[in-house]
Amino acid sequence: MLLRGRFLALGVMVAGLALTSCAGSQRQTAQLAGATPAATPAVASATSNSLPAPLAAVPAISASDLNRKLLSQTTPAENESDLPLGPGDLIEVSVFDVQELSGLKLRISNSGNITLPLIGTLPAAGLGAVELQTAIRARLQEKYMHDPQVSVFVQEHKSQRISVIGAVKNGGVFTLTGPFRLADALAMAGGLMDDAGLTVYVIRKAPADGSPIDGGGGPEARLAQVMTAVDLESLAGGKRELNLPLQAGDVVEVPRAGSFYVGGEVNRPGSFLLKARTTLDQVPAVAGGVKDAADWDDIRVYRVRPDGTRDVMAFSLNEFEKGHPAPEVLANDVVVVGKSYTKAFLYGVRDFFHFGVGAAVPIP
């Protein structure tokens, strides 16, 4: 009984912290590509309570003309490059004149390793097929063979895939076979539909601190959603810096004209049609509500200015609940709900005591 009382007291204390702590959040980032280089996309930002007027929502170019111009921006056909391997990829390893190591089909594990007879466990994630051949050859030379002839063939490249969704003719999941850019993805998906908008979003999971993702991927809790918005007319017009290089796991979304995008800590991120007047305080409900770890004081709106630059405005759902007027959401807006890592930690502790301790300690 004493032990149960201590756990109950600790649970009440954690719940109290979760209800009172909303500060200390780290910000999710939405990056909007304008005329800046693709390697360091930037936002021409100004924080204010009033939103600038948007660009005209009516496309100035037909979808067929846009598709034709985008096709001219695709990457020339070349030999497939040696893409890095990753978890889930299927490879075939053969060593000449070694029966135990001939025609072996191996799936790279979630930890990024493969296991071979004689050799044992060997790291494979992050290596190309040629690099893996060299690693296997070196391991065999250490103990078994003087000059082993090793070959590695990639049977399935599951780790190197992107998705193209929205107002495209043949959206879906596509496997990268070499250097791949935004125009290539749109061409692979059959081009734009007639009702496509003039902005495309590249959505990527990246570490919240901005550091590159390593071969292991890193904890999901530390990954943030990064969105890069690209103007399709500028891309079709030949601005190479907007033809962003894509990487495994990217999602390319082409919203329909007259829509806005919602991302971050919401239950159903994506693009939504503006069927009626929508204010910013209504956006969370449109996107299925906010998640438990959402930062209500970190609501960002990214909008195109009339001169083509982009603005970022910060708002608070708490202020809207107090009666402050919420601005109207317009076509091509990007709304991002930030994440409170303090809340995420406290909810994790709460769930631990609710499920872990409750299941492990019987209550008489």
Short mmCIF file of C-alpha atoms in Angstrom, two decimals:
data_model
loop_
_atom_site.label_atom_id
_atom_site.label_comp_id
_atom_site.label_asym_id
_atom_site.label_seq_id
_atom_site.Cartn_x
_atom_site.Cartn_y
_atom_site.Cartn_z
CA MET A 1 0.00 0.00 0.00
CA LEU A 2 2.87 2.37 0.79
CA LEU A 3 4.41 1.75 -2.67
CA ARG A 4 1.11 2.40 -4.39
CA GLY A 5 0.68 5.63 -2.50
CA ARG A 6 4.10 6.85 -3.59
CA PHE A 7 3.37 6.09 -7.26
CA LEU A 8 -0.02 7.79 -7.06
CA ALA A 9 1.55 10.88 -5.50
CA LEU A 10 4.26 10.99 -8.16
CA GLY A 11 1.64 10.57 -10.91
CA VAL A 12 -0.37 13.53 -9.55
CA MET A 13 2.79 15.66 -9.46
CA VAL A 14 3.66 14.80 -13.11
CA ALA A 15 0.11 15.53 -14.24
CA GLY A 16 0.31 18.91 -12.54
CA LEU A 17 3.53 19.73 -14.31
CA ALA A 18 2.01 18.76 -17.67
CA LEU A 19 -0.93 21.12 -17.11
CA THR A 20 1.13 24.11 -16.00
CA SER A 21 4.21 23.87 -18.26
CA CYS A 22 3.88 25.26 -21.76
CA ALA A 23 7.16 27.18 -21.91
CA GLY A 24 10.59 26.11 -23.09
CA SER A 25 9.44 24.89 -26.49
CA GLN A 26 11.72 24.54 -29.44
CA ARG A 27 10.42 25.80 -32.73
CA GLN A 28 9.53 23.71 -35.76
CA THR A 29 10.82 25.22 -38.97
CA ALA A 30 9.17 25.83 -42.29
CA GLN A 31 11.60 26.86 -45.01
CA LEU A 32 10.29 28.66 -48.05
CA ALA A 33 12.44 28.80 -51.17
CA GLY A 34 12.33 32.04 -53.09
CA ALA A 35 15.21 33.39 -55.14
CA THR A 36 17.82 32.12 -52.69
CA PRO A 37 20.10 29.10 -53.37
CA ALA A 38 18.49 25.74 -52.73
CA ALA A 39 21.26 24.67 -50.38
CA THR A 40 20.29 27.39 -47.89
CA PRO A 41 16.62 28.25 -48.51
CA ALA A 42 15.60 31.37 -46.64
CA VAL A 43 12.51 33.33 -45.70
CA ALA A 44 12.26 37.09 -46.09
CA SER A 45 10.53 37.51 -42.76
CA ALA A 46 8.79 40.20 -40.76
CA THR A 47 6.73 39.48 -37.68
CA SER A 48 3.50 41.45 -37.36
CA ASN A 49 -0.16 41.15 -36.44
CA SER A 50 -1.40 42.10 -39.91
CA LEU A 51 -1.01 39.86 -42.93
CA PRO A 52 0.16 41.24 -46.30
CA ALA A 53 -1.96 40.86 -49.39
CA PRO A 54 -1.43 37.59 -51.30
CA LEU A 55 -0.49 37.05 -54.89
CA ALA A 56 -3.28 36.50 -57.37
CA ALA A 57 -4.62 32.95 -57.01
CA VAL A 58 -5.48 32.65 -60.72
CA PRO A 59 -2.71 30.81 -62.63
CA ALA A 60 -1.03 32.92 -65.32
CA ILE A 61 0.02 29.86 -67.31
CA SER A 62 -1.83 26.71 -68.35
CA ALA A 63 -0.95 23.33 -66.84
CA SER A 64 0.13 21.95 -70.24
CA ASP A 65 2.54 24.84 -70.84
CA LEU A 66 3.86 24.52 -67.29
CA ASN A 67 4.42 20.78 -67.75
CA ARG A 68 6.28 21.37 -71.00
CA LYS A 69 8.60 23.91 -69.37
CA LEU A 70 9.14 21.74 -66.28
CA LEU A 71 10.11 18.81 -68.51
CA SER A 72 12.98 20.89 -69.88
CA GLN A 73 14.34 21.20 -66.31
CA THR A 74 14.65 17.45 -65.71
CA THR A 75 18.03 15.82 -65.11
CA PRO A 76 19.63 14.33 -68.28
CA ALA A 77 19.60 10.53 -68.38
CA GLU A 78 22.87 9.09 -67.11
CA ASN A 79 24.13 5.82 -65.74
CA GLU A 80 22.65 4.95 -62.36
CA SER A 81 24.85 6.22 -59.56
CA ASP A 82 25.95 4.21 -56.58
CA LEU A 83 23.25 5.36 -54.14
CA PRO A 84 23.83 4.69 -50.45
CA LEU A 85 22.24 1.57 -49.00
CA GLY A 86 19.82 1.71 -46.09
CA PRO A 87 17.60 -0.40 -43.82
CA GLY A 88 15.18 -2.58 -45.79
CA ASP A 89 17.30 -2.78 -48.94
CA LEU A 90 17.79 -6.25 -50.44
CA ILE A 91 21.24 -7.07 -51.82
CA GLU A 92 22.90 -10.11 -53.40
CA VAL A 93 26.48 -10.93 -52.44
CA SER A 94 28.72 -13.36 -54.35
CA VAL A 95 32.36 -14.31 -53.88
CA PHE A 96 33.98 -16.14 -56.79
CA ASP A 97 34.92 -19.76 -56.01
CA VAL A 98 33.45 -19.63 -52.49
CA GLN A 99 30.26 -21.70 -52.38
CA GLU A 100 29.23 -20.49 -48.92
CA LEU A 101 29.34 -16.88 -50.17
CA SER A 102 27.73 -17.23 -53.59
CA GLY A 103 24.31 -15.86 -54.48
CA LEU A 104 23.51 -14.78 -50.92
CA LYS A 105 20.44 -12.53 -50.72
CA LEU A 106 20.52 -10.35 -47.64
CA ARG A 107 18.12 -7.76 -46.27
CA ILE A 108 19.81 -4.85 -44.47
CA SER A 109 18.49 -4.76 -40.91
CA ASN A 110 16.96 -1.77 -39.14
CA SER A 111 20.29 -1.30 -37.40
CA GLY A 112 21.97 -0.97 -40.81
CA ASN A 113 23.95 -4.23 -40.72
CA ILE A 114 24.21 -7.48 -42.69
CA THR A 115 25.50 -10.86 -41.48
CA LEU A 116 27.65 -13.06 -43.72
CA PRO A 117 29.10 -16.56 -43.19
CA LEU A 118 32.77 -16.46 -42.13
CA ILE A 119 32.71 -12.68 -41.90
CA GLY A 120 29.93 -12.12 -39.36
CA THR A 121 28.18 -8.78 -38.88
CA LEU A 122 29.18 -5.94 -41.17
CA PRO A 123 27.84 -2.33 -41.34
CA ALA A 124 26.12 -1.66 -44.69
CA ALA A 125 23.84 1.37 -44.27
CA GLY A 126 25.30 4.51 -45.75
CA LEU A 127 27.65 2.61 -48.07
CA GLY A 128 27.24 2.28 -51.83
CA ALA A 129 27.34 -1.14 -53.46
CA VAL A 130 30.95 -0.64 -54.56
CA GLU A 131 31.98 0.52 -51.09
CA LEU A 132 30.31 -2.54 -49.54
CA GLN A 133 32.18 -4.79 -51.99
CA THR A 134 35.45 -3.23 -50.81
CA ALA A 135 34.51 -3.71 -47.14
CA ILE A 136 33.64 -7.41 -47.66
CA ARG A 137 36.81 -7.97 -49.66
CA ALA A 138 38.95 -6.38 -46.93
CA ARG A 139 37.30 -8.52 -44.24
CA LEU A 140 37.95 -11.72 -46.23
CA GLN A 141 41.57 -10.74 -46.85
CA GLU A 142 42.18 -10.42 -43.13
CA LYS A 143 41.78 -14.15 -42.41
CA TYR A 144 40.66 -16.27 -45.33
CA MET A 145 41.67 -15.26 -48.86
CA HIS A 146 44.53 -13.53 -50.62
CA ASP A 147 42.62 -11.89 -53.48
CA PRO A 148 38.85 -12.47 -53.17
CA GLN A 149 36.62 -11.42 -56.07
CA VAL A 150 33.48 -9.90 -54.53
CA SER A 151 30.34 -8.61 -56.22
CA VAL A 152 27.34 -6.84 -54.65
CA PHE A 153 24.10 -6.28 -56.58
CA VAL A 154 21.18 -4.21 -55.27
CA GLN A 155 17.94 -6.18 -55.73
CA GLU A 156 15.56 -3.75 -53.96
CA HIS A 157 16.30 -0.16 -52.98
CA LYS A 158 13.46 0.31 -50.48
CA SER A 159 15.36 2.89 -48.45
CA GLN A 160 15.71 5.23 -51.45
CA ARG A 161 12.11 6.24 -52.11
CA ILE A 162 10.14 9.46 -52.35
CA SER A 163 6.40 10.20 -52.58
CA VAL A 164 4.63 12.59 -54.95
CA ILE A 165 1.06 13.44 -54.01
CA GLY A 166 -1.64 16.01 -54.72
CA ALA A 167 -2.66 17.53 -58.06
CA VAL A 168 -0.44 15.34 -60.26
CA LYS A 169 -1.57 12.84 -62.88
CA ASN A 170 0.10 9.69 -61.53
CA GLY A 171 1.14 10.26 -57.94
CA GLY A 172 2.67 7.53 -55.82
CA VAL A 173 5.91 6.20 -54.36
CA PHE A 174 8.99 6.24 -56.58
CA THR A 175 12.44 4.67 -56.16
CA LEU A 176 15.47 6.89 -56.64
CA THR A 177 17.94 5.50 -59.16
CA GLY A 178 20.42 8.35 -59.16
CA PRO A 179 20.59 12.12 -58.61
CA PHE A 180 16.95 13.22 -58.45
CA ARG A 181 15.51 16.73 -58.42
CA LEU A 182 12.12 18.33 -58.00
CA ALA A 183 11.43 18.60 -61.74
CA ASP A 184 12.30 14.90 -62.11
CA ALA A 185 9.75 13.96 -59.44
CA LEU A 186 7.00 15.98 -61.11
CA ALA A 187 7.80 14.41 -64.48
CA MET A 188 7.86 10.91 -62.94
CA ALA A 189 4.34 11.59 -61.56
CA GLY A 190 3.03 12.41 -65.04
CA GLY A 191 3.03 16.18 -64.65
CA LEU A 192 0.55 18.62 -63.13
CA MET A 193 -3.22 18.41 -63.35
CA ASP A 194 -5.27 21.29 -64.72
CA ASP A 195 -6.39 22.39 -61.24
CA ALA A 196 -2.89 22.38 -59.72
CA GLY A 197 -1.78 25.45 -57.81
CA LEU A 198 1.40 27.35 -58.55
CA THR A 199 3.24 26.30 -55.38
CA VAL A 200 4.75 22.90 -54.66
CA TYR A 201 5.89 21.78 -51.20
CA VAL A 202 8.88 19.54 -50.47
CA ILE A 203 8.37 18.01 -47.01
CA ARG A 204 11.30 16.42 -45.21
CA LYS A 205 12.07 15.00 -41.78
CA ALA A 206 15.22 16.56 -40.36
CA PRO A 207 16.80 16.91 -36.91
CA ALA A 208 15.27 19.77 -34.92
CA ASP A 209 18.74 21.23 -34.24
CA GLY A 210 19.53 21.42 -37.97
CA SER A 211 22.30 18.81 -37.94
CA PRO A 212 22.42 16.27 -40.80
CA ILE A 213 20.71 12.90 -40.38
CA ASP A 214 23.26 10.13 -39.88
CA GLY A 215 23.04 6.63 -41.29
CA GLY A 216 21.09 5.41 -38.26
CA GLY A 217 18.37 8.02 -38.69
CA GLY A 218 18.29 9.32 -35.11
CA PRO A 219 15.39 9.24 -32.68
CA GLU A 220 12.07 10.15 -34.26
CA ALA A 221 11.21 12.41 -31.31
CA ARG A 222 14.10 14.73 -32.32
CA LEU A 223 13.04 15.01 -35.96
CA ALA A 224 11.11 18.04 -37.13
CA GLN A 225 9.09 18.52 -40.29
CA VAL A 226 10.79 20.92 -42.69
CA MET A 227 8.70 22.30 -45.56
CA THR A 228 10.17 24.08 -48.55
CA ALA A 229 7.73 25.93 -50.80
CA VAL A 230 8.73 26.43 -54.43
CA ASP A 231 7.04 28.66 -57.00
CA LEU A 232 6.38 26.49 -60.05
CA GLU A 233 6.39 29.33 -62.58
CA SER A 234 9.86 30.40 -61.42
CA LEU A 235 11.06 26.80 -61.51
CA ALA A 236 9.67 26.31 -65.02
CA GLY A 237 11.26 29.61 -66.03
CA GLY A 238 14.72 28.16 -65.45
CA LYS A 239 15.68 29.17 -61.88
CA ARG A 240 18.02 26.27 -61.18
CA GLU A 241 18.28 27.00 -57.47
CA LEU A 242 14.58 26.11 -57.13
CA ASN A 243 15.07 22.68 -58.73
CA LEU A 244 15.79 21.19 -55.32
CA PRO A 245 17.77 17.95 -54.98
CA LEU A 246 15.62 15.28 -53.36
CA GLN A 247 16.62 12.60 -50.88
CA ALA A 248 15.10 9.40 -49.54
CA GLY A 249 11.93 9.93 -47.51
CA ASP A 250 10.97 13.27 -49.09
CA VAL A 251 7.32 13.99 -49.87
CA VAL A 252 6.49 16.28 -52.79
CA GLU A 253 2.96 17.70 -52.55
CA VAL A 254 1.25 19.76 -55.23
CA PRO A 255 -1.88 21.39 -53.74
CA ARG A 256 -4.85 22.30 -55.86
CA ALA A 257 -5.43 25.96 -56.68
CA GLY A 258 -7.23 27.83 -53.93
CA SER A 259 -5.85 25.71 -51.10
CA PHE A 260 -3.61 26.20 -48.08
CA TYR A 261 -1.18 23.88 -46.31
CA VAL A 262 -1.14 22.91 -42.62
CA GLY A 263 1.85 21.15 -41.05
CA GLY A 264 3.60 20.59 -37.75
CA GLU A 265 1.90 19.25 -34.63
CA VAL A 266 -1.53 18.50 -36.12
CA ASN A 267 -3.20 15.12 -36.53
CA ARG A 268 -3.82 15.36 -40.29
CA PRO A 269 -1.18 17.57 -41.98
CA GLY A 270 -1.69 18.34 -45.65
CA SER A 271 -3.31 20.76 -48.08
CA PHE A 272 -6.94 21.83 -47.75
CA LEU A 273 -9.28 23.59 -50.17
CA LEU A 274 -10.61 27.00 -49.20
CA LYS A 275 -14.28 26.17 -49.65
CA ALA A 276 -15.42 29.00 -47.35
CA ARG A 277 -13.99 31.82 -45.25
CA THR A 278 -11.50 30.26 -42.83
CA THR A 279 -9.77 32.04 -39.95
CA LEU A 280 -6.54 30.98 -38.30
CA ASP A 281 -8.25 29.78 -35.11
CA GLN A 282 -10.28 27.32 -37.22
CA VAL A 283 -7.23 25.75 -38.89
CA PRO A 284 -6.44 23.18 -36.13
CA ALA A 285 -9.96 21.74 -36.42
CA VAL A 286 -9.63 21.54 -40.22
CA ALA A 287 -6.43 19.53 -39.76
CA GLY A 288 -7.96 17.09 -37.27
CA GLY A 289 -6.92 18.98 -34.12
CA VAL A 290 -3.53 19.62 -32.55
CA LYS A 291 -1.38 16.95 -30.92
CA ASP A 292 -0.72 16.79 -27.18
CA ALA A 293 2.79 18.21 -27.59
CA ALA A 294 1.67 21.21 -29.70
CA ASP A 295 2.88 24.64 -28.64
CA TRP A 296 -0.25 26.82 -28.66
CA ASP A 297 1.87 29.97 -28.58
CA ASP A 298 3.84 29.02 -31.70
CA ILE A 299 1.54 29.25 -34.74
CA ARG A 300 3.37 30.43 -37.85
CA VAL A 301 1.82 31.68 -41.09
CA TYR A 302 3.97 31.89 -44.21
CA ARG A 303 2.58 34.02 -47.01
CA VAL A 304 3.66 35.37 -50.39
CA ARG A 305 3.95 39.14 -50.68
CA PRO A 306 2.84 40.95 -53.85
CA ASP A 307 6.50 41.40 -54.86
CA GLY A 308 7.13 37.65 -54.68
CA THR A 309 9.03 37.58 -51.38
CA ARG A 310 7.65 35.64 -48.41
CA ASP A 311 6.65 36.74 -44.95
CA VAL A 312 6.39 34.81 -41.69
CA MET A 313 3.94 35.84 -38.96
CA ALA A 314 3.70 34.40 -35.44
CA PHE A 315 0.39 33.97 -33.59
CA SER A 316 -0.97 32.28 -30.46
CA LEU A 317 -4.06 30.08 -30.16
CA ASN A 318 -4.23 31.07 -26.50
CA GLU A 319 -4.66 34.71 -27.54
CA PHE A 320 -7.48 33.75 -29.91
CA GLU A 321 -9.27 31.96 -27.05
CA LYS A 322 -9.05 35.18 -25.00
CA GLY A 323 -10.99 37.01 -27.68
CA HIS A 324 -8.26 38.41 -29.92
CA PRO A 325 -9.42 38.42 -33.57
CA ALA A 326 -7.95 35.70 -35.77
CA PRO A 327 -6.77 36.64 -39.29
CA GLU A 328 -8.23 35.01 -42.37
CA VAL A 329 -6.32 32.22 -44.10
CA LEU A 330 -5.76 32.81 -47.81
CA ALA A 331 -4.82 30.66 -50.79
CA ASN A 332 -1.22 29.38 -50.77
CA ASP A 333 -0.72 30.13 -47.08
CA VAL A 334 1.42 27.71 -45.08
CA VAL A 335 0.36 27.29 -41.45
CA VAL A 336 2.76 25.48 -39.09
CA VAL A 337 1.90 24.48 -35.52
CA GLY A 338 5.07 24.34 -33.41
CA LYS A 339 6.10 21.60 -31.01
CA SER A 340 6.75 22.02 -27.27
CA TYR A 341 9.50 19.60 -26.31
CA THR A 342 8.75 20.27 -22.63
CA LYS A 343 5.21 19.02 -23.15
CA ALA A 344 6.47 16.04 -25.14
CA PHE A 345 8.76 15.04 -22.25
CA LEU A 346 6.06 15.44 -19.60
CA TYR A 347 3.50 13.46 -21.58
CA GLY A 348 6.10 10.73 -22.06
CA VAL A 349 6.66 10.56 -18.30
CA ARG A 350 2.92 10.51 -17.70
CA ASP A 351 2.43 7.64 -20.14
CA PHE A 352 5.27 5.72 -18.52
CA PHE A 353 3.58 5.82 -15.11
CA HIS A 354 0.13 5.18 -16.60
CA PHE A 355 1.10 2.15 -18.68
CA GLY A 356 4.49 0.95 -17.42
CA VAL A 357 4.11 1.19 -13.66
CA GLY A 358 0.39 0.51 -13.66
CA ALA A 359 0.94 -2.75 -15.51
CA ALA A 360 3.99 -3.81 -13.50
CA VAL A 361 2.78 -3.07 -9.94
CA PRO A 362 -0.42 -4.93 -8.98
CA ILE A 363 -2.88 -2.99 -6.83
CA PRO A 364 -4.43 -5.18 -4.09
#
